[in-house]
mmCIF file of C-alpha atoms in Angstrom:
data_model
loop_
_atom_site.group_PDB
_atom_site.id
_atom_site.type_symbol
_atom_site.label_atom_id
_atom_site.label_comp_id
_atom_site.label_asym_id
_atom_site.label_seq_id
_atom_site.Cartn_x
_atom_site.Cartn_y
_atom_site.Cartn_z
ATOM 1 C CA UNK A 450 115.120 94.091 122.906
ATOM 2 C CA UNK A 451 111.913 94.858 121.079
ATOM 3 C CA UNK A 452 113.225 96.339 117.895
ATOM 4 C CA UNK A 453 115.819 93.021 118.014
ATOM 5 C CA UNK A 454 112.245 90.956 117.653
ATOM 6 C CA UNK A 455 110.792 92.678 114.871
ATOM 7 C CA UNK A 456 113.722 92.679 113.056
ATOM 8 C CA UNK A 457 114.173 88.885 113.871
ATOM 9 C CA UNK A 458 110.786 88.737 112.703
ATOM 10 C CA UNK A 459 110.685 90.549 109.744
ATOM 11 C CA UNK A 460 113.708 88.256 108.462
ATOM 12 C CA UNK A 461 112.231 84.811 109.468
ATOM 13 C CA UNK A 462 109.389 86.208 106.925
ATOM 14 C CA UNK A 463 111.829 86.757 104.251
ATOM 15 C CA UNK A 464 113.424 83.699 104.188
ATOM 16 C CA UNK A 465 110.037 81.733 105.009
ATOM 17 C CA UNK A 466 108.670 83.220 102.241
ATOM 18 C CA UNK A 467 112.188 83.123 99.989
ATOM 19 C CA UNK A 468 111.363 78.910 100.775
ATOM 20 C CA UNK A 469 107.917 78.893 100.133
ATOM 21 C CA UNK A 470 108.653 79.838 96.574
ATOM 22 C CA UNK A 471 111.932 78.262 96.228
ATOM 23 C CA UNK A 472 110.089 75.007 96.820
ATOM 24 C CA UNK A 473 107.969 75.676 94.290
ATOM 25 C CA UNK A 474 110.385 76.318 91.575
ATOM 26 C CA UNK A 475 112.171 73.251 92.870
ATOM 27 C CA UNK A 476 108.817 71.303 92.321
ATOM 28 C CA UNK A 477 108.101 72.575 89.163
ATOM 29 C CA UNK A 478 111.529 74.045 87.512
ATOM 30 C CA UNK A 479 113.853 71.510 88.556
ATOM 31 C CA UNK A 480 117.855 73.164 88.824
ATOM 32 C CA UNK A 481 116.892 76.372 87.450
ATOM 33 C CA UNK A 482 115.185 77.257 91.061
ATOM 34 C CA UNK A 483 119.098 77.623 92.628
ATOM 35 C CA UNK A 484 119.301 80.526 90.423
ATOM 36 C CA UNK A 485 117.389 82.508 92.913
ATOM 37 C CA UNK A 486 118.796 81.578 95.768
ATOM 38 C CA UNK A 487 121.688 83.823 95.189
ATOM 39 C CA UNK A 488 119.263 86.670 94.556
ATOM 40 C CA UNK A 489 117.727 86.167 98.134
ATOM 41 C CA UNK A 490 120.753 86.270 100.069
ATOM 42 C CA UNK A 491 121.720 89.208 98.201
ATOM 43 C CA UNK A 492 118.264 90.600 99.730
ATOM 44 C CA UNK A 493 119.030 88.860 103.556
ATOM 45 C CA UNK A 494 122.636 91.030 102.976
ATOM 46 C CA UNK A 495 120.917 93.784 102.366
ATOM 47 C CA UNK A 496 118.201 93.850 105.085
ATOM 48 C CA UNK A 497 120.914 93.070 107.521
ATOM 49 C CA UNK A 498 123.509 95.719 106.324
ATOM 50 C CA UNK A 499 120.424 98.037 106.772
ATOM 51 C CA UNK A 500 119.424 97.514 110.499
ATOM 52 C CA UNK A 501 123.142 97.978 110.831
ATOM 53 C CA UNK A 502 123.026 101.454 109.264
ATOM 54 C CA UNK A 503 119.748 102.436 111.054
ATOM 55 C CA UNK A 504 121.155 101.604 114.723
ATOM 56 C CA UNK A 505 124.175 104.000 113.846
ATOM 57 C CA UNK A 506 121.870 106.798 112.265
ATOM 58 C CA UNK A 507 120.070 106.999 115.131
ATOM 59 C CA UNK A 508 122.978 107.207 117.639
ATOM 60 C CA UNK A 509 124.917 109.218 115.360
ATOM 61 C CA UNK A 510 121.472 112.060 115.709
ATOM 62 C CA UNK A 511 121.638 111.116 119.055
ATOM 63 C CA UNK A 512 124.836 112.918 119.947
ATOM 64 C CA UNK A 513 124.079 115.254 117.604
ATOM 65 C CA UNK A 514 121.332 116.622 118.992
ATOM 66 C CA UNK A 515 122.748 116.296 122.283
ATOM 67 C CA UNK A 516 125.795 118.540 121.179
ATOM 68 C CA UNK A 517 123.466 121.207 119.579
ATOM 69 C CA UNK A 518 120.853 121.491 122.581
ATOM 70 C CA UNK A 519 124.335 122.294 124.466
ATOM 71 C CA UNK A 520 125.382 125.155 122.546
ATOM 72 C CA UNK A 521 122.031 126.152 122.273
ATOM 73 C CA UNK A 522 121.973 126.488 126.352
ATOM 74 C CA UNK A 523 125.614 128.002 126.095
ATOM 75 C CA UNK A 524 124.005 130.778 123.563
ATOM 76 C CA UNK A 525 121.234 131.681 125.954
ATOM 77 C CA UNK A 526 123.228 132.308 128.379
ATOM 78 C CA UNK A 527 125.821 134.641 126.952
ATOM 79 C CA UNK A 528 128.479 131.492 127.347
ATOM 80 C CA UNK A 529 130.944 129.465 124.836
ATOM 81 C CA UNK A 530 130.454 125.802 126.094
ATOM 82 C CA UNK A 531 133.046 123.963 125.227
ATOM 83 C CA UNK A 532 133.256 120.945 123.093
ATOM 84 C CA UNK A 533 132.733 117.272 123.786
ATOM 85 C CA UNK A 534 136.808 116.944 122.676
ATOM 86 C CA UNK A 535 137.746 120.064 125.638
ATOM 87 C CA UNK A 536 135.069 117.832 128.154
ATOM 88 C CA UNK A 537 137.112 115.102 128.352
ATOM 89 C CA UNK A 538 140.401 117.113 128.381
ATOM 90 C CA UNK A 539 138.781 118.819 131.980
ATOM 91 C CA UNK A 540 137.907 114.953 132.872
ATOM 92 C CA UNK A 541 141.584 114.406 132.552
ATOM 93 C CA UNK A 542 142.456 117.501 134.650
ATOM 94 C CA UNK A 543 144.172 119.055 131.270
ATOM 95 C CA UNK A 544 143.587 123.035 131.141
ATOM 96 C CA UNK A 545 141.095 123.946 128.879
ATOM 97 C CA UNK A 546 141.783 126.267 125.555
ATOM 98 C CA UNK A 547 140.872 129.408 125.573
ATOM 99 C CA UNK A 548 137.111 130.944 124.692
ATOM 100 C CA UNK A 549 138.441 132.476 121.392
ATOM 101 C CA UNK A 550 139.473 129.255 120.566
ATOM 102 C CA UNK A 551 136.288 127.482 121.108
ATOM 103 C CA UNK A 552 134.058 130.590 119.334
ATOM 104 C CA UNK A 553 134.767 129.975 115.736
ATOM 105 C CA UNK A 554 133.542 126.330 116.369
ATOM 106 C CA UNK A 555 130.406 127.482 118.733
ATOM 107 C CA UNK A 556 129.173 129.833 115.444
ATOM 108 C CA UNK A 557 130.284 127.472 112.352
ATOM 109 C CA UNK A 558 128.100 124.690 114.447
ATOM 110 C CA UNK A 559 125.098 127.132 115.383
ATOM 111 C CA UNK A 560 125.337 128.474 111.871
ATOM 112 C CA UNK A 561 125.204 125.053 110.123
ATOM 113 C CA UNK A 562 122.126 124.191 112.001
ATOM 114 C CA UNK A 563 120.276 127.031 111.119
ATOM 115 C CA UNK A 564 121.119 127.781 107.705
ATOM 116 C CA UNK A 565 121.182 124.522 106.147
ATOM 117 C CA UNK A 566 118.635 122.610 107.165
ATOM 118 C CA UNK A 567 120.898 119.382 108.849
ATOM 119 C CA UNK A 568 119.116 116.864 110.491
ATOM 120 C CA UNK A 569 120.020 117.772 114.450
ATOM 121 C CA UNK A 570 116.336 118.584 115.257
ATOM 122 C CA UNK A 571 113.883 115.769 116.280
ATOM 123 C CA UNK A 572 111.177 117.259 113.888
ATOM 124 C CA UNK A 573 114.089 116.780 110.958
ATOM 125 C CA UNK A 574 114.943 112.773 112.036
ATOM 126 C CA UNK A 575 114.282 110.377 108.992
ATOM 127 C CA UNK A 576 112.118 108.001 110.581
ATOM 128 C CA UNK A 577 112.784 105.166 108.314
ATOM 129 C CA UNK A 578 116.699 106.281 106.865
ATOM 130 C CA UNK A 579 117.346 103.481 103.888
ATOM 131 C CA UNK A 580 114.400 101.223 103.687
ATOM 132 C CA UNK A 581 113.635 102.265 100.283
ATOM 133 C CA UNK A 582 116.501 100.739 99.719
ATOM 134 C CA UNK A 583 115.671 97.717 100.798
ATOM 135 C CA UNK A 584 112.192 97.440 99.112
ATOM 136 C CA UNK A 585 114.144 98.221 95.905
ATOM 137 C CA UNK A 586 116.160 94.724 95.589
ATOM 138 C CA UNK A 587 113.641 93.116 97.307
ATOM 139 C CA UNK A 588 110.342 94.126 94.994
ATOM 140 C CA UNK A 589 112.794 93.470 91.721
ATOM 141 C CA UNK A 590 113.359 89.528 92.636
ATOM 142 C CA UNK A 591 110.172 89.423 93.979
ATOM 143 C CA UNK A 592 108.279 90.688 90.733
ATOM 144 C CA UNK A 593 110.677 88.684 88.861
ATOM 145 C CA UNK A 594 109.822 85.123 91.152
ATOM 146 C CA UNK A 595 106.304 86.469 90.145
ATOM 147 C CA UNK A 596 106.457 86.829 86.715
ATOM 148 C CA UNK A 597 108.383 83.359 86.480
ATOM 149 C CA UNK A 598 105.937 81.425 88.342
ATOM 150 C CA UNK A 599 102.810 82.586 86.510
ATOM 151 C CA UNK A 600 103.955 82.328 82.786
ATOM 152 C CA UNK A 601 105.366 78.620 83.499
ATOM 153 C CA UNK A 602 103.677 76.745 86.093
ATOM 154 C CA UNK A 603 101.693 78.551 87.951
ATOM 155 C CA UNK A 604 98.652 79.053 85.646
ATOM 156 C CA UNK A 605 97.937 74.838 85.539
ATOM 157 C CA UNK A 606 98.316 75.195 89.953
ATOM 158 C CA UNK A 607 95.141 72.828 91.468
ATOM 159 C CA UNK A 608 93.668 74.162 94.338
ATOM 160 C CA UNK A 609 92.987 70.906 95.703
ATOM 161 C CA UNK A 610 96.473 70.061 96.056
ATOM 162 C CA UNK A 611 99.038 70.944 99.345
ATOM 163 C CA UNK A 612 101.106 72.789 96.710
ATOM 164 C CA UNK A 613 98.454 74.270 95.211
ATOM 165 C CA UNK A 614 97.162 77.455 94.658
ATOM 166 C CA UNK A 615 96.222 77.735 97.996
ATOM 167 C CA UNK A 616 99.861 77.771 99.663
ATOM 168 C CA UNK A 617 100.919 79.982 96.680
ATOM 169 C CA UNK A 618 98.713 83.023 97.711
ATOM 170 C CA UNK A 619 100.155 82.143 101.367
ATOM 171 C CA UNK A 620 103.317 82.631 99.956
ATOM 172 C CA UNK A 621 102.528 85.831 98.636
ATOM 173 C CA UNK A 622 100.618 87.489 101.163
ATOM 174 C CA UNK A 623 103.588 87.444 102.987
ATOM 175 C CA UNK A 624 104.715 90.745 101.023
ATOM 176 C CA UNK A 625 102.494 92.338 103.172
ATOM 177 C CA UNK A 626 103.616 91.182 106.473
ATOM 178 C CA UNK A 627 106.953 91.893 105.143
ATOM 179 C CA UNK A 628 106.002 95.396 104.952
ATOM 180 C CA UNK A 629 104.512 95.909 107.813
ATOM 181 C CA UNK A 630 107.545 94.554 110.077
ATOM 182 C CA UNK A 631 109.831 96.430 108.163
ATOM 183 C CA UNK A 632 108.330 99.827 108.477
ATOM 184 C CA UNK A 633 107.863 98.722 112.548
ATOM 185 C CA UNK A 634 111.430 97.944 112.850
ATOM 186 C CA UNK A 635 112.282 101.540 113.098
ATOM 187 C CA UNK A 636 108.905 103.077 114.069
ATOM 188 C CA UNK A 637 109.307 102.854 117.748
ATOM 189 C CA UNK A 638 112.574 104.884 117.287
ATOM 190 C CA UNK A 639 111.308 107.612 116.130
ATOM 191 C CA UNK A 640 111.088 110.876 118.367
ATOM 192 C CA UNK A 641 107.194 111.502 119.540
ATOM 193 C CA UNK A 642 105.847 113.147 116.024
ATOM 194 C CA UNK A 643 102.343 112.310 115.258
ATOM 195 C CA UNK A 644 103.160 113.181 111.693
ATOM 196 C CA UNK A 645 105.377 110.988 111.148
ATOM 197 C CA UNK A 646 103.443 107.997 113.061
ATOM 198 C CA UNK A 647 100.441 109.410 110.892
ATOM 199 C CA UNK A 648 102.257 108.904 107.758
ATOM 200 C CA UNK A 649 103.646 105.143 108.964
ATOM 201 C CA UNK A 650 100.442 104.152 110.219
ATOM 202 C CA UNK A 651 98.950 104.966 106.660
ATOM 203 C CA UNK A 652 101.951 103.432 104.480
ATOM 204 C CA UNK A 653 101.193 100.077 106.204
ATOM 205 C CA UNK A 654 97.240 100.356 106.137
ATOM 206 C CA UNK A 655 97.235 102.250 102.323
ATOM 207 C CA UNK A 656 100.372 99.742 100.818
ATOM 208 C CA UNK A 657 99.093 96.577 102.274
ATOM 209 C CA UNK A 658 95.758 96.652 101.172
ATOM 210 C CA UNK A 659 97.076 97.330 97.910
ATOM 211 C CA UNK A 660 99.636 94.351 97.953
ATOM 212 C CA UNK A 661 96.574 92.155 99.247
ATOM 213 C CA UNK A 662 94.653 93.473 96.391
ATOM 214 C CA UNK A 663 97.459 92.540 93.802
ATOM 215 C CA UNK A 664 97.662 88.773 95.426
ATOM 216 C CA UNK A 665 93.946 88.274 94.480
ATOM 217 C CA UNK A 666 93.922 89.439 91.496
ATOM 218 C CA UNK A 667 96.741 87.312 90.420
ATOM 219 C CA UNK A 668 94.383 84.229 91.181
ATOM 220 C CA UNK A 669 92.656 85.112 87.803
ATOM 221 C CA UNK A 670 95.445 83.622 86.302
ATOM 222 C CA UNK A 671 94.676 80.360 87.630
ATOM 223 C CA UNK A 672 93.330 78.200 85.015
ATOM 224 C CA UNK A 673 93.251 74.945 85.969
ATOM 225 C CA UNK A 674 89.916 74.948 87.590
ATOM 226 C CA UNK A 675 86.423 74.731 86.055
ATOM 227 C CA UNK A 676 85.244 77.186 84.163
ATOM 228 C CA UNK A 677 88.475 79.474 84.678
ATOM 229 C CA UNK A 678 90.447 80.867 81.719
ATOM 230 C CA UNK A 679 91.935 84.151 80.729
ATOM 231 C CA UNK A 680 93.336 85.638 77.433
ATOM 232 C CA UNK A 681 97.163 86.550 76.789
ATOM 233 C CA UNK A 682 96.395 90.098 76.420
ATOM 234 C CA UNK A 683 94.531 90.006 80.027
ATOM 235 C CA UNK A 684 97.122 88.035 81.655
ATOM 236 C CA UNK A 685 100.238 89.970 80.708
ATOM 237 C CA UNK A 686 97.955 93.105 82.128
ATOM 238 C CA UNK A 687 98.175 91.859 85.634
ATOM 239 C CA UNK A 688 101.147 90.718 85.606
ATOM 240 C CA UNK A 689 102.043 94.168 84.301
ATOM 241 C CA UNK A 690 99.950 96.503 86.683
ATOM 242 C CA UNK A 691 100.850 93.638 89.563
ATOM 243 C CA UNK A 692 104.828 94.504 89.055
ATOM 244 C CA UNK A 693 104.141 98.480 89.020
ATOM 245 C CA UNK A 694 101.875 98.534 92.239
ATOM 246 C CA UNK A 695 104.971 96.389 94.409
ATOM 247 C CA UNK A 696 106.844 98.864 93.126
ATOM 248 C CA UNK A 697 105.076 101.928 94.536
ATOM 249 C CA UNK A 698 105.257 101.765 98.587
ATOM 250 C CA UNK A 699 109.176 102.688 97.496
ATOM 251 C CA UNK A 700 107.476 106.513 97.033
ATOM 252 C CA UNK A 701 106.470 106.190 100.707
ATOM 253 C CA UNK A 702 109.571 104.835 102.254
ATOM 254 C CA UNK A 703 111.549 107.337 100.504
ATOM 255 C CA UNK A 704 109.570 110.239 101.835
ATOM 256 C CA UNK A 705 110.508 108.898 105.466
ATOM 257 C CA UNK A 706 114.015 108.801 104.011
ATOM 258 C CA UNK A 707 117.014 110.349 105.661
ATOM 259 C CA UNK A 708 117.758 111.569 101.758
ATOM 260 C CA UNK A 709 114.057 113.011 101.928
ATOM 261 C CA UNK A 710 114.403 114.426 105.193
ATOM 262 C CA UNK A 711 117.731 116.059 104.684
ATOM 263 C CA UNK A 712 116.272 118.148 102.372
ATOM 264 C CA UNK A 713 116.079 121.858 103.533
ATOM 265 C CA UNK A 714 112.300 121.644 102.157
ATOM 266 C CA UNK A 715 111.614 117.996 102.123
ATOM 267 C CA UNK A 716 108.738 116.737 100.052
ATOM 268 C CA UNK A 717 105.585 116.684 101.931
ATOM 269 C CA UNK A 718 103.265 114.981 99.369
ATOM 270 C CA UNK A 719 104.894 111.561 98.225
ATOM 271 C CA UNK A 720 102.029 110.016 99.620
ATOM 272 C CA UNK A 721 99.144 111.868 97.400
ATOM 273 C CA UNK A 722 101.253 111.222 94.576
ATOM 274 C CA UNK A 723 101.143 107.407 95.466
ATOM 275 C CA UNK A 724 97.383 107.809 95.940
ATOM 276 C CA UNK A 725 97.391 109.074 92.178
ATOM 277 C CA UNK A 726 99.442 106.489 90.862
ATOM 278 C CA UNK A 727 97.973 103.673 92.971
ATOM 279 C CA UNK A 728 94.789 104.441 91.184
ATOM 280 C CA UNK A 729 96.455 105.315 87.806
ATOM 281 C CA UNK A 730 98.490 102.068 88.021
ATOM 282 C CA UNK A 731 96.093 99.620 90.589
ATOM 283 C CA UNK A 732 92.829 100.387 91.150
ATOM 284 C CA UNK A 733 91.440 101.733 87.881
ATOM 285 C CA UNK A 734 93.240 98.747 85.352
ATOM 286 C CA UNK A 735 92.254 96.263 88.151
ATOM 287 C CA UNK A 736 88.952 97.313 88.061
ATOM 288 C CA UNK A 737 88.475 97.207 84.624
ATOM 289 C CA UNK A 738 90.254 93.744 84.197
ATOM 290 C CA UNK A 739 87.478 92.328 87.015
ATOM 291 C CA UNK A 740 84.621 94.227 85.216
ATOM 292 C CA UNK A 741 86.249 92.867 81.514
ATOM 293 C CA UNK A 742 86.193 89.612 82.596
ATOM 294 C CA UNK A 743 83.107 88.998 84.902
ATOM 295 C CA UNK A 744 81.124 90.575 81.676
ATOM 296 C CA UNK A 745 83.263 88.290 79.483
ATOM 297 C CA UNK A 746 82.644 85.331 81.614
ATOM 298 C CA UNK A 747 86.217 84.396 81.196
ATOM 299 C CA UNK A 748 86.295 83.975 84.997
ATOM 300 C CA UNK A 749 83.587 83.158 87.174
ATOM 301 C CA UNK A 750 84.389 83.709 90.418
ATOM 302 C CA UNK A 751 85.991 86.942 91.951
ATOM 303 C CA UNK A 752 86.057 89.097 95.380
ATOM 304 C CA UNK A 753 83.452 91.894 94.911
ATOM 305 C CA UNK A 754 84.906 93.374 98.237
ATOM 306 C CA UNK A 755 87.974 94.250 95.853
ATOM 307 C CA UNK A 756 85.896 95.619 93.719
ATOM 308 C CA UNK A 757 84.487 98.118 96.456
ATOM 309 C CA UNK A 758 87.980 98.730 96.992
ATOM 310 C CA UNK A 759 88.819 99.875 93.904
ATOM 311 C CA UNK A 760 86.206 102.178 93.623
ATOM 312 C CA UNK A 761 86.680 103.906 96.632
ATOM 313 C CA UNK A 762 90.181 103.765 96.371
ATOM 314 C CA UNK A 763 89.898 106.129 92.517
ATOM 315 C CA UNK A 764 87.509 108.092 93.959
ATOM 316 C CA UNK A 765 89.304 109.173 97.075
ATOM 317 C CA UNK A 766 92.683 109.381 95.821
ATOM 318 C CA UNK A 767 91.618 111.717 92.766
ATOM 319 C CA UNK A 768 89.748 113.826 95.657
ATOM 320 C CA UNK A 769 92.986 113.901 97.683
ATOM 321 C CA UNK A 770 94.814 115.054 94.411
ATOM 322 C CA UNK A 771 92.277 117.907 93.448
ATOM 323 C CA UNK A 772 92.807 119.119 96.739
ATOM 324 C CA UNK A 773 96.960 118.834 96.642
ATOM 325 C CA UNK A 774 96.787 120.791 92.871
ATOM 326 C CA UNK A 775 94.125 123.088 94.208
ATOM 327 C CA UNK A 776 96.313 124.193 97.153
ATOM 328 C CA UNK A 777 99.006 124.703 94.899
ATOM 329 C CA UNK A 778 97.699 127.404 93.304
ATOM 330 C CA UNK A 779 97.487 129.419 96.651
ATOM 331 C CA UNK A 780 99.990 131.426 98.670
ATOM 332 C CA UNK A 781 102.156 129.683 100.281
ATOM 333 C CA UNK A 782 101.255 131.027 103.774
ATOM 334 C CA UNK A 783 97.457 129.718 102.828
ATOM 335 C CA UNK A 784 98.666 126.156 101.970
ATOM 336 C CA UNK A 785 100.286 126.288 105.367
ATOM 337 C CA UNK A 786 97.298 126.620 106.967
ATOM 338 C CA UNK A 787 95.413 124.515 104.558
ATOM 339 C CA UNK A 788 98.284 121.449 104.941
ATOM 340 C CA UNK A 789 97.590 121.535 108.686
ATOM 341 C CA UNK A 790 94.316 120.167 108.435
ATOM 342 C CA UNK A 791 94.706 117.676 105.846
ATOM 343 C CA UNK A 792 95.542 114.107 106.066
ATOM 344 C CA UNK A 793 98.545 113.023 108.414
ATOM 345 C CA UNK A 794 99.940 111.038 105.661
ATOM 346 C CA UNK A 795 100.128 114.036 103.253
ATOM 347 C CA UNK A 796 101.440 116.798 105.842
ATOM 348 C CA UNK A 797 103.893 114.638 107.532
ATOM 349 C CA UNK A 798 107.200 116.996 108.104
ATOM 350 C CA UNK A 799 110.623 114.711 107.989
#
């Protein structure tokens, strides 16, 4: 009933924020807007075909898991259970097959689990199976909606008006209550792993401050207020560094991946390389564009709390990547032991 919710949630958001901008491309662009109304139902589709996919992952590990705790009890105690196909045969009252005949399926299944690494176990669950495939489609049209608004209209916006710039950055800010639904949508399914609720709890904190941090510093752009202007070569910065950081939480999602997690040695530190590229890619250009043009005077207003935030951000992230090479370089019985103390969102194990 809950999960329903969220999910019902997380796609009123889409298509309130889908309208939002659709209105404004109506407003401004005339016919061309219907152009991307196709691309957001092919983003509602695919949303939709993924809660579809998640609900049948998760029963599908269900009865897996069920079947290999099973043999797991049969093993320990010197006995061939049968399978779920000979259980219902005895429900029927038909005579079950033989033990020899149920052996080579008891080892093939117990040797599967162990040897390849397939997700039966509740510590090898993908706690998020395919949402990296939904950010994909969704961060495309959504950069793109971006990029069209700000080099046609959206630079001569007034704040004063109802369909200003003010409703704009409402618009937008909805990425990040996008992404936090859609990473709780399957959080409460996942078996009780604090790494894995470590790592979620961080993707939502780390990637929406960042997508907050990219809506502000697209009102730089904004030039139809009083002493406001920006250069060519500044504006097609942000827009650049804007695209590249709604592109990143996909590193995160995919790490929580049932692709990721499927993986006999699944990749534990997606999330320091987002750090590095977050700061590579967000915090260090952004903070030189707000530096460039505060000292410029090309803009005269600004949040200095974003500032702050980029600054901490570079300097914590390139700690948190010293410390990822610098365990690298150790045995890999001492990064064990050094990976259990880090941060959650580093260590998680799919």
């Amino acid at each position: 009933m809950i999960a329903n919710f969220i999910r019902l949630i997380v796609l009123l958001v889409l298509i309130l924020q889908d309208s939002l901008l659709n209105f404004y491309f109506a407003t401004y662009n005339g016919v061309r807007w219907l152009w991307w109304i196709a691309a957001d139902v092919a983003v509602v589709v695919c949303l939709i075909a993924s809660f579809i996919y998640a609900d049948r992952y998760f029963v599908r590990h269900e009865k897996s898991n069920e079947e290999l705790q099973s043999i797991r009890e049969a093993k320990k105690n010197g006995e061939c259970k049968p399978t779920n196909r000979n259980v219902h045969k005895k429900a029927e009252g038909d005579k079950l097959i033989s033990e020899s005949d149920i052996a080579p399926d008891f080892r093939a299944k117990e040797a599967e689990t162990e040897s390849t690494g397939e997700v039966w176990d509740n510590s090898n669950i993908a706690a998020l199976p395919i949402e990296y495939l939904i950010w994909l489609p969704y961060a495309l049209v959504h950069v793109s909606k971006i990029t069209a608004i700000y080099t046609t209209f959206g630079p001569t916006l007034d704040k004063n008006e109802t369909w200003g710039t003010t409703m704009l950055d409402v618009a937008l800010t909805l990425t990040a209550v996008f992404f936090a639904f859609l990473v709780t949508t399957t959080h409460h399914k996942v078996p009780t792993s604090s790494e894995q609720k470590g790592v979620i709890r961080w993707m939502q904190n780390h990637a929406i401050l960042d997508i907050l941090d990219t809506v502000e510093i697209l009102g730089y752009l904004f030039e139809n207020q009083e002493q406001l202007s920006i250069d060519k070569g500044s504006k097609a910065a942000v827009l650049t560094f804007v695209s590249i950081n709604l592109l990143l939480p996909l590193l995160s999602l995919y790490q929580l991946s049932e692709r990721n997690c499927e993986k006999k040695k699944p990749n534990n530190n997606l999330c320091t390389i987002q750090q590095l590229l977050s700061s590579l890619f967000g915090n260090l250009p952004f903070l030189v564009i707000r530096i460039y043009l505060w000292h410029s005077r090309s803009h005269a207003e600004g949040s200095f709390i974003f500032v702050l935030k980029n600054s901490f951000g570079i300097a914590n992230n390139s700690y948190d990547f010293y410390k990822l090479v610098q365990n690298s370089r150790r045995p890999p019985e001492m990064q064990e032991d050094d990976a259990a103390h880090r941060n959650p969102a580093v260590t998680c194990e799919c």
